[in-house]
Tab-separated table of C-alpha atoms in Angstrom:
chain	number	residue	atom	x	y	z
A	1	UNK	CA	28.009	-37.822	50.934
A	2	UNK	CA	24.964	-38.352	48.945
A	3	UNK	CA	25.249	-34.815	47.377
A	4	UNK	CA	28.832	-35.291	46.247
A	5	UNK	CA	27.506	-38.771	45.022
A	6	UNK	CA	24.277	-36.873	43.062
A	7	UNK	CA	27.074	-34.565	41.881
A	8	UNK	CA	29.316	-36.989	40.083
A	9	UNK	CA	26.613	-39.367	38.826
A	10	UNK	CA	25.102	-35.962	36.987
A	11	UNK	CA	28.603	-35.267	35.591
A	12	UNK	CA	28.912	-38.262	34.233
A	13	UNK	CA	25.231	-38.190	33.060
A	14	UNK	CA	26.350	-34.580	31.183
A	15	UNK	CA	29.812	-36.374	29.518
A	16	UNK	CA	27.697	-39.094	28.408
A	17	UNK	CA	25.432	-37.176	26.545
A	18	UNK	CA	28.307	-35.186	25.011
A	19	UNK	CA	30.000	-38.197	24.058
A	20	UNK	CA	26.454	-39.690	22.272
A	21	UNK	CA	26.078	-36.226	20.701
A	22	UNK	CA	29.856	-36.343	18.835
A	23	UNK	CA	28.666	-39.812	17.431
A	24	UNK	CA	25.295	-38.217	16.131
A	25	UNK	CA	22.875	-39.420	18.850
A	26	UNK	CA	21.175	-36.630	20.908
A	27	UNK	CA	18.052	-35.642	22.642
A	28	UNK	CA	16.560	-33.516	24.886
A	29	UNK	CA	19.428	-34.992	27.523
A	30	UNK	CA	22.053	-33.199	25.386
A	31	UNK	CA	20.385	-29.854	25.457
A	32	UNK	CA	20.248	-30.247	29.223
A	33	UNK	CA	23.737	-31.133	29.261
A	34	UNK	CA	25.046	-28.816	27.226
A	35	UNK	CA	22.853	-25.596	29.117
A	36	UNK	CA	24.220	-26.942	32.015
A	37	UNK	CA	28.266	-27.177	30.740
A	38	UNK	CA	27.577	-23.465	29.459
A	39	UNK	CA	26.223	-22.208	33.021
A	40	UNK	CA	29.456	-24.636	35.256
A	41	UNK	CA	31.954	-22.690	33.131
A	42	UNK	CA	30.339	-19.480	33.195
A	43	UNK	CA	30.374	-19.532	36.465
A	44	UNK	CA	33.944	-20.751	37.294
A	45	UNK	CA	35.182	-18.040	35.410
A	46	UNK	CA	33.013	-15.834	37.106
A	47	UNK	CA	34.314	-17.115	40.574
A	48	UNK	CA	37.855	-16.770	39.311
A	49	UNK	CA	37.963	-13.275	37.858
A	50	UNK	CA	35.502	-11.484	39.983
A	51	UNK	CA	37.169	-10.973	43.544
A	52	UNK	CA	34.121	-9.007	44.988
A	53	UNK	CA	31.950	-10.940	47.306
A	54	UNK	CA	28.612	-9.101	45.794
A	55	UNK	CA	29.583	-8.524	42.402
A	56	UNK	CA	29.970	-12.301	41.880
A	57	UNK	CA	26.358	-13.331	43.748
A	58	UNK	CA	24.926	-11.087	41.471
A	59	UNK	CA	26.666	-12.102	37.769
A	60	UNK	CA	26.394	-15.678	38.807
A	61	UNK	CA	22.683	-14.669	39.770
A	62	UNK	CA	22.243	-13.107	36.053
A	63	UNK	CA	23.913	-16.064	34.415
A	64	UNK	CA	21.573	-19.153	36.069
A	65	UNK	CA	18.429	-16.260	34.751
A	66	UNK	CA	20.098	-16.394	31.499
A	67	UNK	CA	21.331	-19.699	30.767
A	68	UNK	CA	17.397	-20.951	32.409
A	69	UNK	CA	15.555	-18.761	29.684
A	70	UNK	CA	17.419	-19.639	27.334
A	71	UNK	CA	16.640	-23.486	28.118
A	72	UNK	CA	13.068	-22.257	28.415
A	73	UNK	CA	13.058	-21.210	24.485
A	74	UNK	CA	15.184	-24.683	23.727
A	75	UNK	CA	11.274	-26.009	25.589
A	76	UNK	CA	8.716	-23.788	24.093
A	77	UNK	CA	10.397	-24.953	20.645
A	78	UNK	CA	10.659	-28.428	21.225
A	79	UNK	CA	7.487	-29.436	22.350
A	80	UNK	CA	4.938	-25.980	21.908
A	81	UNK	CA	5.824	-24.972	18.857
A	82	UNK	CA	7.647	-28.398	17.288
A	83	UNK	CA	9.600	-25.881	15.663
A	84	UNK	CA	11.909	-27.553	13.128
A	85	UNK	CA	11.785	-31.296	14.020
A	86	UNK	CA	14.097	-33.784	11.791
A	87	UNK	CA	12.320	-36.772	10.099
A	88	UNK	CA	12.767	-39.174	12.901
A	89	UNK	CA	11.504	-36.642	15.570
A	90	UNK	CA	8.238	-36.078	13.685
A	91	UNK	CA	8.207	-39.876	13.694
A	92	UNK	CA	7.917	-40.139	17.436
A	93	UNK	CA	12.020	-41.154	17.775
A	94	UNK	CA	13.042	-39.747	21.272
A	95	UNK	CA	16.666	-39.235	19.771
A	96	UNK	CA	18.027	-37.195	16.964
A	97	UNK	CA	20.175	-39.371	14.451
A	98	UNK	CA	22.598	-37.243	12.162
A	99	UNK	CA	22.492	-38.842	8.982
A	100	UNK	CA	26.008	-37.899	8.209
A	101	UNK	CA	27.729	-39.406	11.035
A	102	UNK	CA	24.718	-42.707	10.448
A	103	UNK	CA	27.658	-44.544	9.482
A	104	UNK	CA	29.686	-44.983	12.484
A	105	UNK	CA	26.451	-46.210	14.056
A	106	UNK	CA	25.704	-48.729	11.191
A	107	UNK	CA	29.344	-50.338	11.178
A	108	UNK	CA	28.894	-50.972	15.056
A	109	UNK	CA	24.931	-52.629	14.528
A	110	UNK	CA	25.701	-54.563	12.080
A	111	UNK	CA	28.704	-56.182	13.276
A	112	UNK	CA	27.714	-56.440	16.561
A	113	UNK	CA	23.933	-56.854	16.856
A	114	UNK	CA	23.112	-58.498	13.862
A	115	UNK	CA	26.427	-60.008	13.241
A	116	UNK	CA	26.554	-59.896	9.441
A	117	UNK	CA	29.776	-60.895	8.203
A	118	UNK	CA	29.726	-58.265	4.939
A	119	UNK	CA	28.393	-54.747	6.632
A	120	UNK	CA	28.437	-53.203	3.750
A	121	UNK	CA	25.144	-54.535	2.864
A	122	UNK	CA	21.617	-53.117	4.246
A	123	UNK	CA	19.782	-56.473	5.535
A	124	UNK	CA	17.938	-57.136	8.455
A	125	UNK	CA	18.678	-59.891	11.185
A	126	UNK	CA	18.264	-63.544	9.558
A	127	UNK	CA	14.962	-65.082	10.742
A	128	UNK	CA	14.078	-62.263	13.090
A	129	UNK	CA	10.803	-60.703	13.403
A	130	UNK	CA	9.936	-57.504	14.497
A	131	UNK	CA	6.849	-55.107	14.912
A	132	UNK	CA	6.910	-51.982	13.190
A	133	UNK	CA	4.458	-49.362	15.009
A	134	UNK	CA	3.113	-46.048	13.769
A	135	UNK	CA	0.229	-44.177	14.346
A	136	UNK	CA	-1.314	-45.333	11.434
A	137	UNK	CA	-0.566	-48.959	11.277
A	138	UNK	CA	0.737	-51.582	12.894
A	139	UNK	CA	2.955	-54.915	11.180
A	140	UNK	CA	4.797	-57.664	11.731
A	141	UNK	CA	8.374	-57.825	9.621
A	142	UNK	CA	9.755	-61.961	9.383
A	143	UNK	CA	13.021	-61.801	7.672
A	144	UNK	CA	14.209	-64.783	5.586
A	145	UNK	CA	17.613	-66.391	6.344
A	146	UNK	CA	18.991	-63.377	3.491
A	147	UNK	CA	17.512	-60.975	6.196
A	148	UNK	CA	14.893	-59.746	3.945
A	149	UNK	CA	11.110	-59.479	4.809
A	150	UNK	CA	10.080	-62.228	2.301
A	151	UNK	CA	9.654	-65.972	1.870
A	152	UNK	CA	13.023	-68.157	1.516
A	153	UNK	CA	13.727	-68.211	-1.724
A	154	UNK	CA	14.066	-71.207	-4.090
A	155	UNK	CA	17.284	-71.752	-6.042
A	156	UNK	CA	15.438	-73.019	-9.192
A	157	UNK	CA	16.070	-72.716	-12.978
A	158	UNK	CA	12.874	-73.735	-13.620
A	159	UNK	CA	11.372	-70.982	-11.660
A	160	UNK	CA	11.129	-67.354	-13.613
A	161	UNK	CA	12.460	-65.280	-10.433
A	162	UNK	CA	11.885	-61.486	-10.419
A	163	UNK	CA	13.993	-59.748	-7.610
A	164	UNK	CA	12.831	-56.213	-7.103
A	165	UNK	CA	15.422	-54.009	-5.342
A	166	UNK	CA	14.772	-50.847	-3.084
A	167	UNK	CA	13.772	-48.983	0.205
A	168	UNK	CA	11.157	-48.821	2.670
A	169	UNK	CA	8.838	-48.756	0.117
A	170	UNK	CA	9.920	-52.492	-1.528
A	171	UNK	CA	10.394	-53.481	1.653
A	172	UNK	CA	6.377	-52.898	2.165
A	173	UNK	CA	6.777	-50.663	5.135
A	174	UNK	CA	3.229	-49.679	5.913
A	175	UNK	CA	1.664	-53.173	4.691
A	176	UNK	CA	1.226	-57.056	5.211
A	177	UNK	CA	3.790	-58.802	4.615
A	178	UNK	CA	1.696	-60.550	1.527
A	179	UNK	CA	0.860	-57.011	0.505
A	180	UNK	CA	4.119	-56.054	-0.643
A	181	UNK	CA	3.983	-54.786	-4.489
A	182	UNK	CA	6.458	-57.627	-5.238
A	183	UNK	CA	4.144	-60.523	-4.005
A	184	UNK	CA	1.122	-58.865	-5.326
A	185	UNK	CA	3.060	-58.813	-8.750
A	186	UNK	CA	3.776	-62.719	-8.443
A	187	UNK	CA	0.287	-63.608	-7.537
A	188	UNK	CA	-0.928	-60.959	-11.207
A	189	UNK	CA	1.978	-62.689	-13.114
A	190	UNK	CA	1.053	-66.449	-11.677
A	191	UNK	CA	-2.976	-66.067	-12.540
A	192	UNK	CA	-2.061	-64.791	-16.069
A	193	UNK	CA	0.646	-67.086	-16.955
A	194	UNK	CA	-0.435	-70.413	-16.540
A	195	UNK	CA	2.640	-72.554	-18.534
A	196	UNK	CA	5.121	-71.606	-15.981
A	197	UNK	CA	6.220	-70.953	-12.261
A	198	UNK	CA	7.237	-67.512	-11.105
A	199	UNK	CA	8.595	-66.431	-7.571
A	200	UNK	CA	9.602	-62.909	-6.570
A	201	UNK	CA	12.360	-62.234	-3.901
A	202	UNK	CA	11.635	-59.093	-1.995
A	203	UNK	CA	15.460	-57.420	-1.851
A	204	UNK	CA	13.568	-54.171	-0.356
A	205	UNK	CA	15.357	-52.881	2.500
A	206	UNK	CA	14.172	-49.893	4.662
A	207	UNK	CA	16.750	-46.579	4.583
A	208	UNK	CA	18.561	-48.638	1.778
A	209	UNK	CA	19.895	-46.783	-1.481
A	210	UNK	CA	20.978	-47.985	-5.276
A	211	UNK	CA	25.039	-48.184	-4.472
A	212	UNK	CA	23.950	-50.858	-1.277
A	213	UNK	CA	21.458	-52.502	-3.166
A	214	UNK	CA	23.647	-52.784	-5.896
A	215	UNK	CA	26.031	-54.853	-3.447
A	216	UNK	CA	23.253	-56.820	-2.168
A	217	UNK	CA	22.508	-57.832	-5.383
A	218	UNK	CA	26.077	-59.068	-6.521
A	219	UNK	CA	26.841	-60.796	-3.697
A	220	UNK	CA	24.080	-62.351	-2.436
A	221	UNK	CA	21.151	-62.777	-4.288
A	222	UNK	CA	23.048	-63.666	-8.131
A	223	UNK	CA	22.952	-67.253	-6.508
A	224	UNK	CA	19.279	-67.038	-8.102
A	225	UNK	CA	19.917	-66.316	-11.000
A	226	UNK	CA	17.351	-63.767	-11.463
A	227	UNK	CA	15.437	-63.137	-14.783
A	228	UNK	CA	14.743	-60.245	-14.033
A	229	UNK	CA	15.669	-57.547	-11.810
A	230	UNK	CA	13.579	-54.443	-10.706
A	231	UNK	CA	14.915	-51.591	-9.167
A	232	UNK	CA	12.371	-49.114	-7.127
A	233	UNK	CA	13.788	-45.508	-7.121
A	234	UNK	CA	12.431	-42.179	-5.383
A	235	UNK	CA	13.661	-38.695	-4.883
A	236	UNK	CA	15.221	-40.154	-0.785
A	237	UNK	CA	17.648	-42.262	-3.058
A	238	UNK	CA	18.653	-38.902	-4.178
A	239	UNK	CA	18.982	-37.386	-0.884
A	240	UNK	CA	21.404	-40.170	0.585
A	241	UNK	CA	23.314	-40.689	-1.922
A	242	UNK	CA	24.092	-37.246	-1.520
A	243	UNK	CA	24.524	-37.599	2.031
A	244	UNK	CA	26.425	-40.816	2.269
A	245	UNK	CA	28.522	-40.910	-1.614
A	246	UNK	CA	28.495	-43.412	-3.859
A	247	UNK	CA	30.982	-46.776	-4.130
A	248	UNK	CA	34.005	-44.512	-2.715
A	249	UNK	CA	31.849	-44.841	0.687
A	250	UNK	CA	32.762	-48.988	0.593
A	251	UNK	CA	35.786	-48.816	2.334
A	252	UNK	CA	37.810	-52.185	4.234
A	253	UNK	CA	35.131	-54.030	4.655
A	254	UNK	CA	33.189	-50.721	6.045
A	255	UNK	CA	31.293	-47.763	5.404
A	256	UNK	CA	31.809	-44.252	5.512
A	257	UNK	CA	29.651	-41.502	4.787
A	258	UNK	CA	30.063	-38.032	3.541
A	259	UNK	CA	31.042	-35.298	6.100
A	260	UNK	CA	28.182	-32.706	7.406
A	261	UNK	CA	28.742	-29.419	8.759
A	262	UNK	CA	30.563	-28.869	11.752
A	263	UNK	CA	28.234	-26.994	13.498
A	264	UNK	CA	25.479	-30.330	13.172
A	265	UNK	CA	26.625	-30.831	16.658
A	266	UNK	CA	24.893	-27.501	18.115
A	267	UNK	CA	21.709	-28.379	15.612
A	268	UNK	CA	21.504	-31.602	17.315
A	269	UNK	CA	20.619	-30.386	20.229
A	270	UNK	CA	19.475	-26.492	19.929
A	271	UNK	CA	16.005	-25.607	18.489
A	272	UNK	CA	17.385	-22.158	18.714
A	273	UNK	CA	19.954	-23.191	16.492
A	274	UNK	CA	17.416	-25.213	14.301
A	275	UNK	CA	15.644	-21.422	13.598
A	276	UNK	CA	18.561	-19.566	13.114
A	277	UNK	CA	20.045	-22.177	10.507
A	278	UNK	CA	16.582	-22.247	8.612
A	279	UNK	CA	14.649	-19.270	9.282
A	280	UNK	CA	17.687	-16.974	9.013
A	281	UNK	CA	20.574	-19.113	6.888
A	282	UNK	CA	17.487	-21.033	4.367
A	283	UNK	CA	19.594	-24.027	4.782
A	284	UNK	CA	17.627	-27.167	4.126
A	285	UNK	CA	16.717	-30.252	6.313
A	286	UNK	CA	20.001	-31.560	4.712
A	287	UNK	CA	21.794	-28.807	6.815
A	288	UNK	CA	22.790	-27.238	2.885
A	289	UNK	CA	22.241	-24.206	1.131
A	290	UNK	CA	19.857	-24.140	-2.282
A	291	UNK	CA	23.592	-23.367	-3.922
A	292	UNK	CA	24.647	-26.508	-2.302
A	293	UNK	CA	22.173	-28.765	-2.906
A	294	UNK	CA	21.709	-28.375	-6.751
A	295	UNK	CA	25.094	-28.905	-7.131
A	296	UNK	CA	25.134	-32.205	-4.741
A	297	UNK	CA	21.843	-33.295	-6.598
A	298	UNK	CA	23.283	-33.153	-9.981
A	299	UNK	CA	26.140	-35.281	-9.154
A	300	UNK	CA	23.763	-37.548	-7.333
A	301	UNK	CA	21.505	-38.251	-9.970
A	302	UNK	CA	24.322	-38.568	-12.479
């Protein structure tokens, strides 16, 4: 009873994962998952086509050997050789998060979790706080009622308000929250400019792009009538715009990013797969080819 009970707990365990991994969430639970789909089926089939007694012990013998070394690389180049880890891996995330399919995940947390009525907008949850923890540092977020790691704004004309748009690095992750270029700017401009008040409204948002802040910026922060507005840009803007489109990804209320490969689902999981797709293919991190990219960049930057 308890075996047949072990059984169907790991089977669900194994469609779990599967279902996680067609969604873009894996992890070493997927790998397991999917070695141990590949050696179940092997085996039926082996069962069913082989009639003789022996002959099946022994290919059922060679395929557990098989499907267990292979697993064995998957190991060796997960955590010996940290062979091809993504961005979030090398970060110390357990899970692997395609950044094509980032979308469907996005629509869900933002409606759900932080229950933003426009989820089309990167913000964080109004007046929450969190800790942000790496091995180099180690800071508190407080979001505003806007969701945005700053003060609460004033709506003021008297006030000269500077809103600076942008990523992770607006956003100050990596810093105090009064360390953030943006209030180090307003306490420069406010101790040289003496006649007149000035406020800055950090609009930074972590993993956020020009097309979203673009939208945070009409309809949410024009209430302030900003002076003016300052708009951080790096070479990752490039990257996800390429990865997740431009205004055509604002669809219904909704967001939808661009399609990646179909075989993402087998990187996800496979370090074997990770090798052969750079080592042997020269595809990038962005799962494209040098061909590929330039011509996605171009239309990117444009």
């Amino acid at each position: 009873m308890i075996r047949k009970i072990a059984i169907i707990g790991f089977k669900i365990f194994v469609l779990v994962n599967i279902v996680f991994g067609l969604v873009g969430i894996s992890s070493i639970f997927l790998t397991i998952s999917f070695y141990f789909l590949i050696w179940y089926v092997a085996t039926g089939v082996c069962v069913f086509f082989v009639r003789n007694a022996e002959k099946r012990i022994n290919y059922r013998l060679f395929i557990t050997v098989f499907v267990i070394a292979l697993f064995g690389c998957e190991l060796v180049l997960k955590y010996g050789t940290k062979s091809h880890l993504s961005y979030s891996e090398k970060n110390g995330n357990f899970f692997y998060n395609s950044m094509y399919r980032k979308g469907y995940l996005e629509n869900y947390k933002r409606k759900y979790n932080q229950k933003q009525s426009d989820i089309q907008i990167f913000t964080r949850k109004p007046y929450g706080n969190v800790i942000l923890s790496k091995p180099e540092f180690m800071y508190e977020h407080s979001y505003n009622s806007l969701g945005l790691r700053d003060k609460e704004p004033k709506c003021d004309t008297g006030i000269y308000t500077i809103i600076g748009l942008g990523d992770s690095f607006t956003e100050g992750v990596g810093s105090p929250q009064d360390s953030t270029w943006l209030r180090l700017l307003e306490a420069n401009i406010s101790g040289r400019e003496k006649t007149r008040s000035f406020q800055t409204i950090n609009a930074g948002v972590s993993d956020s792009d020009p097309f979203a802040e673009y939208l945070l910026l009409e309809r949410k922060l024009m209430i302030y009538k900003p002076d003016l507005v300052i708009v951080a840009v790096n070479t990752t803007d490039v990257d996800d715009i390429i990865v997740r489109g431009g205004m055509e990804r604002f669809v219904d209320g909704s967001i939808e990013y661009n399609s990646g490969p179909w075989w993402e689902f087998f990187y996800q999981f496979s370090y074997i797969v990770r090798v052969v797709v750079h080592r042997v293919l020269h595809y990038n991190f962005m799962l494209l080819s040098d061909q590929q990219y330039e011509m996605r960049k171009k239309i990117a930057m444009q």
